[in-house]
CSV table of C-alpha atoms in Angstrom, one decimal:
chain,number,residue,atom,x,y,z
R,263,MET,CA,46.4,-12.5,35.8
R,264,MET,CA,44.6,-15.7,34.9
R,265,GLN,CA,45.3,-18.0,32.0
R,266,ARG,CA,42.4,-19.3,29.9
R,267,LEU,CA,43.7,-22.9,30.1
R,268,GLU,CA,43.8,-22.8,33.9
R,269,CYS,CA,40.2,-21.5,34.0
R,270,LEU,CA,39.1,-24.3,31.7
R,271,GLY,CA,41.0,-26.8,33.7
R,272,ALA,CA,39.4,-25.6,37.0
R,273,ILE,CA,35.8,-26.1,35.7
R,274,TYR,CA,36.4,-29.0,33.3
R,275,ASN,CA,34.7,-31.6,35.5
R,276,ARG,CA,31.6,-29.4,36.0
R,277,LEU,CA,31.1,-29.4,32.2
R,278,GLU,CA,30.1,-33.0,32.1
R,279,ASP,CA,26.4,-32.4,32.4
R,280,CYS,CA,26.3,-29.3,30.2
R,281,LEU,CA,26.1,-28.7,26.5
R,282,VAL,CA,29.2,-26.6,25.7
R,283,VAL,CA,29.8,-24.3,22.7
R,284,THR,CA,33.2,-22.7,22.2
R,285,ILE,CA,34.4,-20.1,19.6
R,286,MET,CA,37.3,-20.8,17.3
R,287,GLY,CA,41.0,-20.6,18.1
R,288,ALA,CA,42.7,-20.9,21.4
R,289,VAL,CA,39.5,-21.7,23.4
R,290,ALA,CA,38.6,-24.6,21.1
R,291,CYS,CA,42.1,-25.9,21.1
R,292,GLU,CA,42.7,-25.7,24.8
R,293,LEU,CA,39.4,-27.3,25.7
R,294,GLN,CA,40.3,-30.2,23.4
R,295,SER,CA,43.7,-30.4,25.0
R,296,LEU,CA,42.0,-31.2,28.3
R,297,GLY,CA,40.0,-33.9,26.6
R,298,HIS,CA,37.3,-33.7,24.0
R,299,LYS,CA,33.8,-34.9,25.0
R,300,PRO,CA,30.7,-35.5,22.8
R,301,ASN,CA,28.9,-32.7,24.6
R,302,PHE,CA,31.4,-30.1,23.3
R,303,PHE,CA,30.9,-28.2,20.1
R,304,TYR,CA,33.6,-26.0,18.7
R,305,LEU,CA,32.4,-23.3,16.3
R,306,GLN,CA,35.5,-23.0,14.3
R,307,HIS,CA,34.5,-19.8,12.4
R,308,ALA,CA,31.4,-17.6,12.2
R,309,MET,CA,32.9,-15.2,14.8
R,310,GLY,CA,30.2,-13.7,17.0
R,311,LEU,CA,27.7,-16.6,16.6
R,312,GLY,CA,28.9,-18.7,19.5
R,313,SER,CA,26.5,-17.0,21.8
R,314,SER,CA,23.7,-17.2,19.2
R,315,THR,CA,24.2,-20.9,18.8
R,316,GLY,CA,24.1,-21.3,22.6
R,317,LEU,CA,20.9,-19.3,22.7
R,318,GLY,CA,19.2,-21.5,20.1
R,319,LEU,CA,20.2,-24.6,22.1
R,320,ALA,CA,19.1,-23.1,25.4
R,321,LEU,CA,15.7,-22.0,24.1
R,322,CYS,CA,15.0,-25.4,22.4
R,323,LEU,CA,16.3,-27.5,25.3
R,324,PRO,CA,15.2,-25.8,28.5
R,325,GLU,CA,16.0,-28.8,30.6
R,326,GLN,CA,19.7,-28.8,29.6
R,327,LYS,CA,22.4,-26.4,30.9
R,328,VAL,CA,24.2,-24.7,28.1
R,329,VAL,CA,27.7,-23.1,28.6
R,330,VAL,CA,29.2,-20.8,25.9
R,331,PHE,CA,32.9,-20.0,25.9
R,332,ASP,CA,33.2,-16.8,24.0
R,333,GLY,CA,36.0,-14.3,23.4
R,334,ASP,CA,36.4,-10.5,23.3
R,335,GLY,CA,37.2,-10.5,19.6
R,336,SER,CA,34.1,-12.6,18.8
R,337,ILE,CA,31.6,-10.9,21.0
R,338,LEU,CA,32.7,-7.5,19.7
R,339,MET,CA,31.5,-8.7,16.3
R,340,ASN,CA,28.0,-9.3,17.7
R,341,LEU,CA,27.4,-6.9,20.6
R,342,GLY,CA,23.7,-6.9,19.5
R,343,GLY,CA,23.7,-10.6,20.5
R,344,TYR,CA,23.9,-9.4,24.2
R,345,THR,CA,20.5,-7.7,23.7
R,346,THR,CA,19.0,-10.8,22.2
R,347,LEU,CA,20.3,-12.9,25.1
R,348,ALA,CA,18.9,-10.4,27.6
R,349,ARG,CA,15.5,-10.3,25.7
R,350,TYR,CA,14.9,-14.0,26.0
R,351,ARG,CA,16.9,-14.5,29.2
R,352,PRO,CA,17.3,-18.3,29.0
R,353,LYS,CA,17.6,-19.6,32.6
R,354,ASN,CA,19.8,-22.4,31.5
R,355,LEU,CA,22.5,-20.4,29.7
R,356,VAL,CA,25.9,-19.5,31.2
R,357,HIS,CA,27.9,-17.2,28.9
R,358,ILE,CA,31.6,-16.8,29.6
R,359,VAL,CA,33.8,-14.3,27.7
R,360,PHE,CA,37.6,-15.0,28.0
R,361,ASP,CA,38.7,-11.4,27.5
R,362,ASN,CA,42.4,-11.2,26.7
R,363,GLU,CA,42.0,-7.8,25.0
R,364,SER,CA,43.5,-9.2,21.9
R,365,LEU,CA,42.9,-11.0,18.6
R,366,LEU,CA,45.5,-13.5,19.7
R,367,SER,CA,45.4,-16.0,16.9
R,368,VAL,CA,46.2,-13.5,14.2
R,369,GLY,CA,49.3,-12.1,16.0
R,370,GLY,CA,47.9,-10.4,19.1
R,371,PHE,CA,46.3,-7.2,17.7
R,372,PRO,CA,44.7,-5.4,20.6
R,373,THR,CA,40.9,-5.2,20.6
R,374,ALA,CA,38.7,-2.4,21.9
R,375,THR,CA,38.6,-3.9,25.4
R,376,SER,CA,42.3,-3.0,25.6
R,377,THR,CA,41.4,0.7,25.3
R,378,GLY,CA,38.6,0.6,27.9
R,379,SER,CA,35.5,-0.9,26.3
R,380,ASP,CA,33.9,-2.8,29.2
R,381,LEU,CA,32.0,-6.0,28.2
R,382,GLU,CA,30.4,-6.4,31.6
R,383,GLY,CA,29.1,-2.9,31.2
R,384,VAL,CA,27.8,-3.7,27.7
R,385,ALA,CA,26.1,-6.9,29.0
R,386,ARG,CA,24.5,-5.0,32.0
R,387,ALA,CA,23.3,-2.1,29.8
R,388,SER,CA,21.9,-4.7,27.4
R,389,GLY,CA,19.7,-6.0,30.2
R,390,ILE,CA,21.7,-9.0,31.5
R,391,ALA,CA,21.3,-8.5,35.3
R,392,ARG,CA,23.7,-11.2,36.3
R,393,THR,CA,27.1,-10.3,34.9
R,394,LYS,CA,30.5,-10.0,36.5
R,395,THR,CA,34.1,-9.4,35.5
R,396,VAL,CA,36.5,-11.7,37.3
R,397,HIS,CA,40.3,-11.4,37.7
R,398,SER,CA,41.3,-14.3,39.9
R,399,MET,CA,40.9,-18.1,39.7
R,400,GLU,CA,39.0,-18.2,43.1
R,401,GLU,CA,36.6,-15.6,41.9
R,402,PHE,CA,36.2,-17.3,38.5
R,403,LYS,CA,35.4,-20.7,40.0
R,404,ARG,CA,33.0,-19.2,42.5
R,405,VAL,CA,31.1,-17.1,40.0
R,406,PHE,CA,30.9,-20.0,37.5
R,407,ASP,CA,29.6,-22.4,40.2
R,408,ASP,CA,27.0,-19.8,41.2
R,409,ALA,CA,26.0,-19.4,37.6
R,410,LEU,CA,25.5,-23.2,37.2
R,411,LYS,CA,23.4,-23.4,40.3
R,412,THR,CA,21.4,-20.2,39.7
R,413,ASN,CA,18.4,-20.5,37.5
R,414,ASP,CA,19.1,-17.4,35.5
R,415,LEU,CA,21.1,-16.2,32.5
R,416,THR,CA,24.6,-15.2,33.6
R,417,SER,CA,27.4,-13.6,31.5
R,418,ILE,CA,30.9,-13.7,33.0
R,419,VAL,CA,33.8,-11.7,31.7
R,420,ALA,CA,37.1,-13.5,32.7
R,421,LYS,CA,40.1,-11.3,32.2
R,422,VAL,CA,42.9,-13.6,31.0
R,423,ASP,CA,46.5,-13.3,29.7
R,424,ALA,CA,46.9,-13.1,25.9
R,425,VAL,CA,48.6,-16.4,25.7
R,426,GLY,CA,47.5,-19.5,23.8
R,427,PRO,CA,48.7,-22.7,22.1
R,428,LYS,CA,51.3,-22.7,19.2
R,429,GLY,CA,48.8,-23.9,16.6
R,430,TYR,CA,45.1,-24.1,16.3
R,431,VAL,CA,44.3,-27.0,14.0
R,432,THR,CA,43.4,-30.1,16.0
R,433,GLU,CA,42.9,-33.8,15.0
R,434,LEU,CA,39.1,-33.5,15.4
R,435,ALA,CA,37.4,-32.9,12.0
R,436,LEU,CA,34.8,-30.1,12.1
R,437,LEU,CA,32.0,-32.3,10.7
R,438,GLU,CA,32.9,-35.3,13.0
R,439,ASN,CA,32.4,-32.9,15.9
R,440,ARG,CA,29.2,-31.5,14.5
R,441,PHE,CA,27.5,-34.9,14.0
R,442,GLN,CA,28.8,-36.4,17.2
R,443,PHE,CA,27.4,-33.3,19.1
R,444,LYS,CA,24.0,-33.7,17.5
R,445,ARG,CA,23.9,-37.5,18.2
R,446,HIS,CA,24.8,-36.8,21.8
R,447,ILE,CA,21.8,-34.4,22.1
R,448,GLU,CA,19.5,-36.9,20.5
R,449,ARG,CA,20.5,-39.5,23.1
R,450,LEU,CA,20.0,-36.9,25.9
R,451,THR,CA,16.5,-35.9,24.7
R,452,ALA,CA,15.5,-39.5,24.2
R,453,GLU,CA,16.5,-40.2,27.8
R,454,THR,CA,14.6,-37.1,29.1
R,455,ARG,CA,11.5,-38.3,27.2
R,456,ARG,CA,11.8,-41.8,28.7
R,457,GLN,CA,12.1,-40.4,32.2
R,458,GLY,CA,9.1,-38.1,31.5
R,459,GLU,CA,7.1,-41.1,30.3
R,460,SER,CA,8.0,-43.3,33.3
R,461,LYS,CA,6.9,-40.4,35.6
R,462,LEU,CA,3.6,-40.3,33.9
R,463,SER,CA,2.9,-44.0,34.0
C,256,MET,CA,-1.4,-1.7,5.3
C,257,PRO,CA,-1.3,-3.3,1.9
C,258,VAL,CA,0.7,-6.3,3.0
C,259,SER,CA,-1.4,-9.4,2.3
C,260,LEU,CA,-2.8,-10.8,5.5
C,261,ALA,CA,-4.3,-13.8,3.7
C,262,ASN,CA,-1.1,-14.7,1.9
C,263,SER,CA,0.9,-14.2,5.1
C,264,GLY,CA,-1.5,-16.7,6.7
C,265,VAL,CA,-0.8,-19.1,3.8
C,266,VAL,CA,2.9,-18.9,4.4
C,267,TYR,CA,2.6,-19.3,8.1
C,268,GLY,CA,0.3,-22.3,7.7
C,269,ALA,CA,2.9,-23.9,5.4
C,270,LEU,CA,5.6,-23.4,8.0
C,271,LYS,CA,3.5,-25.0,10.6
C,272,LYS,CA,2.7,-27.9,8.3
C,273,CYS,CA,6.4,-28.4,7.8
C,274,GLY,CA,6.9,-28.8,11.6
C,275,ILE,CA,8.7,-25.5,12.1
C,276,GLY,CA,9.1,-25.0,15.9
C,277,LEU,CA,11.3,-21.9,15.9
C,278,VAL,CA,11.3,-18.8,13.8
C,279,SER,CA,13.9,-16.1,14.0
C,280,ALA,CA,13.0,-12.7,12.6
C,281,LEU,CA,13.9,-9.1,12.1
C,282,PRO,CA,10.8,-7.1,11.2
C,283,GLU,CA,10.4,-5.5,7.8
C,284,THR,CA,7.2,-4.3,6.2
C,285,TRP,CA,6.3,-7.4,4.3
C,286,LEU,CA,6.9,-9.6,7.3
C,287,VAL,CA,4.8,-7.9,9.9
C,288,HIS,CA,1.8,-10.2,9.7
C,289,LEU,CA,4.0,-13.3,9.7
C,290,ILE,CA,5.9,-12.2,12.8
C,291,ARG,CA,2.6,-11.4,14.6
C,292,MET,CA,1.3,-14.9,13.7
C,293,ALA,CA,4.5,-16.4,15.2
C,294,GLU,CA,4.1,-14.2,18.2
C,295,ASP,CA,0.5,-15.2,18.8
C,296,ASP,CA,1.3,-18.9,18.4
C,297,PRO,CA,2.0,-20.4,21.8
C,298,LYS,CA,3.7,-23.4,20.2
C,299,MET,CA,6.2,-21.3,18.2
C,300,ILE,CA,9.5,-20.1,19.6
C,301,LEU,CA,9.9,-16.6,18.1
C,302,VAL,CA,13.4,-15.0,18.4
C,303,ARG,CA,13.5,-11.4,17.5
C,304,LEU,CA,17.0,-10.4,16.5
C,305,ALA,CA,19.1,-7.3,16.6
C,306,LYS,CA,20.8,-8.4,13.3
C,307,GLU,CA,19.8,-11.2,11.0
C,308,GLU,CA,23.1,-13.1,11.1
C,309,GLU,CA,22.3,-14.1,14.7
C,310,GLY,CA,19.5,-16.2,13.3
C,311,VAL,CA,22.0,-18.5,11.6
C,312,GLY,CA,23.5,-19.3,15.0
C,313,ILE,CA,20.1,-19.7,16.6
C,314,SER,CA,19.0,-22.0,13.8
C,315,ALA,CA,22.2,-24.1,14.1
C,316,GLY,CA,21.5,-24.5,17.8
C,317,ALA,CA,17.9,-25.4,17.1
C,318,HIS,CA,19.0,-28.0,14.5
C,319,PHE,CA,21.4,-29.6,17.0
C,320,ALA,CA,18.5,-29.6,19.5
C,321,GLY,CA,16.3,-31.4,17.0
C,322,VAL,CA,14.0,-28.5,16.4
C,323,LYS,CA,13.1,-27.4,12.8
C,324,SER,CA,13.5,-23.7,12.2
C,325,ALA,CA,13.1,-20.9,9.7
C,326,MET,CA,14.7,-17.5,9.3
C,327,LEU,CA,12.4,-14.6,8.3
C,328,MET,CA,14.3,-11.7,6.9
C,329,GLN,CA,14.5,-9.0,4.2
C,330,ASN,CA,17.0,-9.5,1.4
C,331,HIS,CA,19.2,-6.9,3.1
C,332,GLY,CA,19.1,-9.2,6.1
C,333,PHE,CA,20.4,-12.0,3.9
C,334,LEU,CA,23.2,-9.7,2.8
C,335,ALA,CA,24.0,-9.0,6.4
C,336,SER,CA,24.1,-12.8,7.2
C,337,VAL,CA,26.5,-14.0,4.5
C,338,ASN,CA,29.5,-14.7,6.8
C,339,GLY,CA,27.3,-16.8,9.2
C,340,ILE,CA,25.7,-18.6,6.3
C,341,VAL,CA,29.1,-19.5,4.8
C,342,SER,CA,31.1,-20.2,7.9
C,343,LEU,CA,28.5,-21.8,10.0
C,344,ALA,CA,25.5,-23.1,8.0
C,345,GLN,CA,27.6,-24.2,5.0
C,346,LEU,CA,30.8,-25.2,6.8
C,347,TYR,CA,28.9,-27.3,9.4
C,348,ARG,CA,26.1,-28.6,7.0
C,349,ILE,CA,23.1,-27.0,8.7
C,350,PRO,CA,19.8,-27.4,6.8
C,351,LEU,CA,19.0,-23.7,7.1
C,352,LEU,CA,15.6,-22.6,5.7
C,353,MET,CA,15.6,-19.0,4.8
C,354,LEU,CA,12.4,-17.0,3.9
C,355,ILE,CA,13.7,-13.8,2.3
C,356,SER,CA,11.4,-10.9,1.3
C,357,TYR,CA,12.5,-9.9,-2.2
C,358,ARG,CA,12.5,-6.2,-1.9
C,359,GLY,CA,13.9,-3.9,-4.6
C,360,HIS,CA,12.6,-5.8,-7.6
C,361,PHE,CA,10.3,-4.6,-10.3
C,362,GLY,CA,7.4,-2.6,-8.8
C,363,GLU,CA,9.5,-1.3,-5.9
C,364,ARG,CA,8.9,2.3,-5.1
C,365,ASP,CA,11.4,2.7,-2.3
C,366,PRO,CA,14.7,3.8,-3.9
C,367,TRP,CA,16.8,2.5,-1.0
C,368,GLN,CA,15.7,-1.1,-1.7
C,369,THR,CA,16.6,-1.2,-5.4
C,370,GLN,CA,20.4,-1.9,-5.1
C,371,GLY,CA,19.8,-4.9,-2.8
C,372,GLY,CA,17.1,-6.2,-5.1
C,373,GLY,CA,19.6,-6.4,-7.9
C,374,VAL,CA,22.1,-8.5,-6.1
C,375,THR,CA,19.9,-10.9,-4.3
C,376,GLU,CA,19.7,-13.7,-6.9
C,377,PRO,CA,23.3,-13.3,-8.1
C,378,LEU,CA,24.5,-13.6,-4.5
C,379,LEU,CA,22.3,-16.7,-3.8
C,380,ARG,CA,23.8,-18.3,-7.0
C,381,ALA,CA,27.3,-17.3,-6.0
C,382,LEU,CA,26.9,-19.0,-2.7
C,383,GLY,CA,25.4,-22.1,-4.3
C,384,ILE,CA,22.2,-21.7,-2.4
C,385,PRO,CA,19.2,-23.1,-4.4
C,386,TYR,CA,16.1,-21.0,-4.2
C,387,SER,CA,12.6,-20.8,-5.5
C,388,PHE,CA,9.9,-18.1,-5.5
C,389,LEU,CA,6.8,-17.8,-3.4
C,390,ASP,CA,4.6,-15.9,-5.8
C,391,ASP,CA,1.4,-18.0,-6.0
C,392,PRO,CA,-0.6,-18.8,-2.8
C,393,ALA,CA,-1.7,-22.1,-4.4
C,394,LYS,CA,1.9,-23.2,-4.6
C,395,VAL,CA,3.3,-21.8,-1.3
C,396,GLU,CA,2.8,-24.9,0.7
C,397,LYS,CA,4.4,-27.2,-1.8
C,398,ARG,CA,7.4,-25.0,-2.5
C,399,ILE,CA,8.2,-24.5,1.2
C,400,ALA,CA,7.9,-28.2,1.9
C,401,GLU,CA,10.1,-29.1,-1.1
C,402,ALA,CA,12.8,-26.5,-0.1
C,403,GLN,CA,12.8,-28.0,3.5
C,404,THR,CA,13.0,-31.6,2.1
C,405,TRP,CA,16.0,-30.6,0.0
C,406,ALA,CA,17.7,-28.7,2.8
C,407,TYR,CA,17.4,-31.8,5.1
C,408,ALA,CA,18.5,-34.2,2.3
C,409,SER,CA,21.5,-32.2,1.4
C,410,LEU,CA,22.2,-30.7,4.9
C,411,HIS,CA,22.6,-27.3,3.2
C,412,PRO,CA,20.9,-23.9,3.3
C,413,ALA,CA,17.9,-23.3,1.0
C,414,ALA,CA,16.1,-20.1,0.2
C,415,LEU,CA,12.5,-19.0,-0.6
C,416,LEU,CA,12.0,-15.6,-2.1
C,417,LEU,CA,8.8,-13.9,-0.9
C,418,THR,CA,7.8,-11.9,-3.9
C,419,ARG,CA,5.8,-8.7,-4.3
C,420,GLU,CA,3.1,-10.6,-6.1
C,421,LEU,CA,2.4,-12.7,-3.0
C,422,MET,CA,3.1,-10.2,-0.2
C,423,TRP,CA,1.8,-6.9,-1.5
C,424,GLU,CA,-1.7,-5.8,-2.4
C,425,GLU,CA,-1.8,-2.5,-4.2
C,426,PRO,CA,-4.5,-0.3,-2.7
C,427,ALA,CA,-7.2,0.3,-5.2
């Protein structure tokens, strides 16, 4: 089985040019442990809305790649969100669910994916054509790289061990992260605008 | 259909004047014309939702992207969005502009709307979300603009209640 931290570590360098949204808990904590960047936003509550926040970003910023790190507990609270992703099919969105079949941060209570609910199946039946469940690091890296290169919505279900950090509170204040993330996007869009103008002139 | 097309147009025009570039919506009777107007507007990003709470995430993403947005929903959609409003919009100071159709208030004939009608204002007050009423077409533009100005000044959700007076035309 894979570990979430290994997966994040394996693709960390590829996130440099993406806008990244994570859900709360272990994912946010582990990504920060690898090194926080101004293009990372950690949604430290509002379970289920990580994918919706990513969709809003992707629709408004079609020239940017958006990567969402979701979890089984979170996406199970917003399965309808898969249908909204499929409906608008943003080409610039990569959605990754780390499925550890558990609500780990509250003590490891098993979720419905532990009793057979299949998130890839839900994603596919919702209309997301590019979706895949991965079980190994090689496969994870390959599918993620393909997703970044492909100009189409992709939803990846990465089956990982139910292990995580000891605690979940990090040094980074929620609002500091929020304002930094927005400023980062303002700089990016100003840059894109300048490039567009220089092409025109 | 006795939903006011003219007043829906006034509301849509006011949203455009405020620079709204994205609207998330879940259809309900009073909102049908507004949603069609958003759909027919090539400059508007319309996101049709499965559940209203998704709209909070979408508006947060739009805000980070520098796009002004509004949520169109029934008051039951507002009830269904409370966790997202609290733990995303309020926690992360998102200037969320919510247009909520105020069903279940006096004049309502649908029994199933009445319970939600009774809790809409108390819930807005409990959440500390300021609100005003859209009840007069002459004041719609000003009230929407003022709510948006406040939302951006305070970085906090603000609500506008679409009333029966504005949205519904009783057939003669």
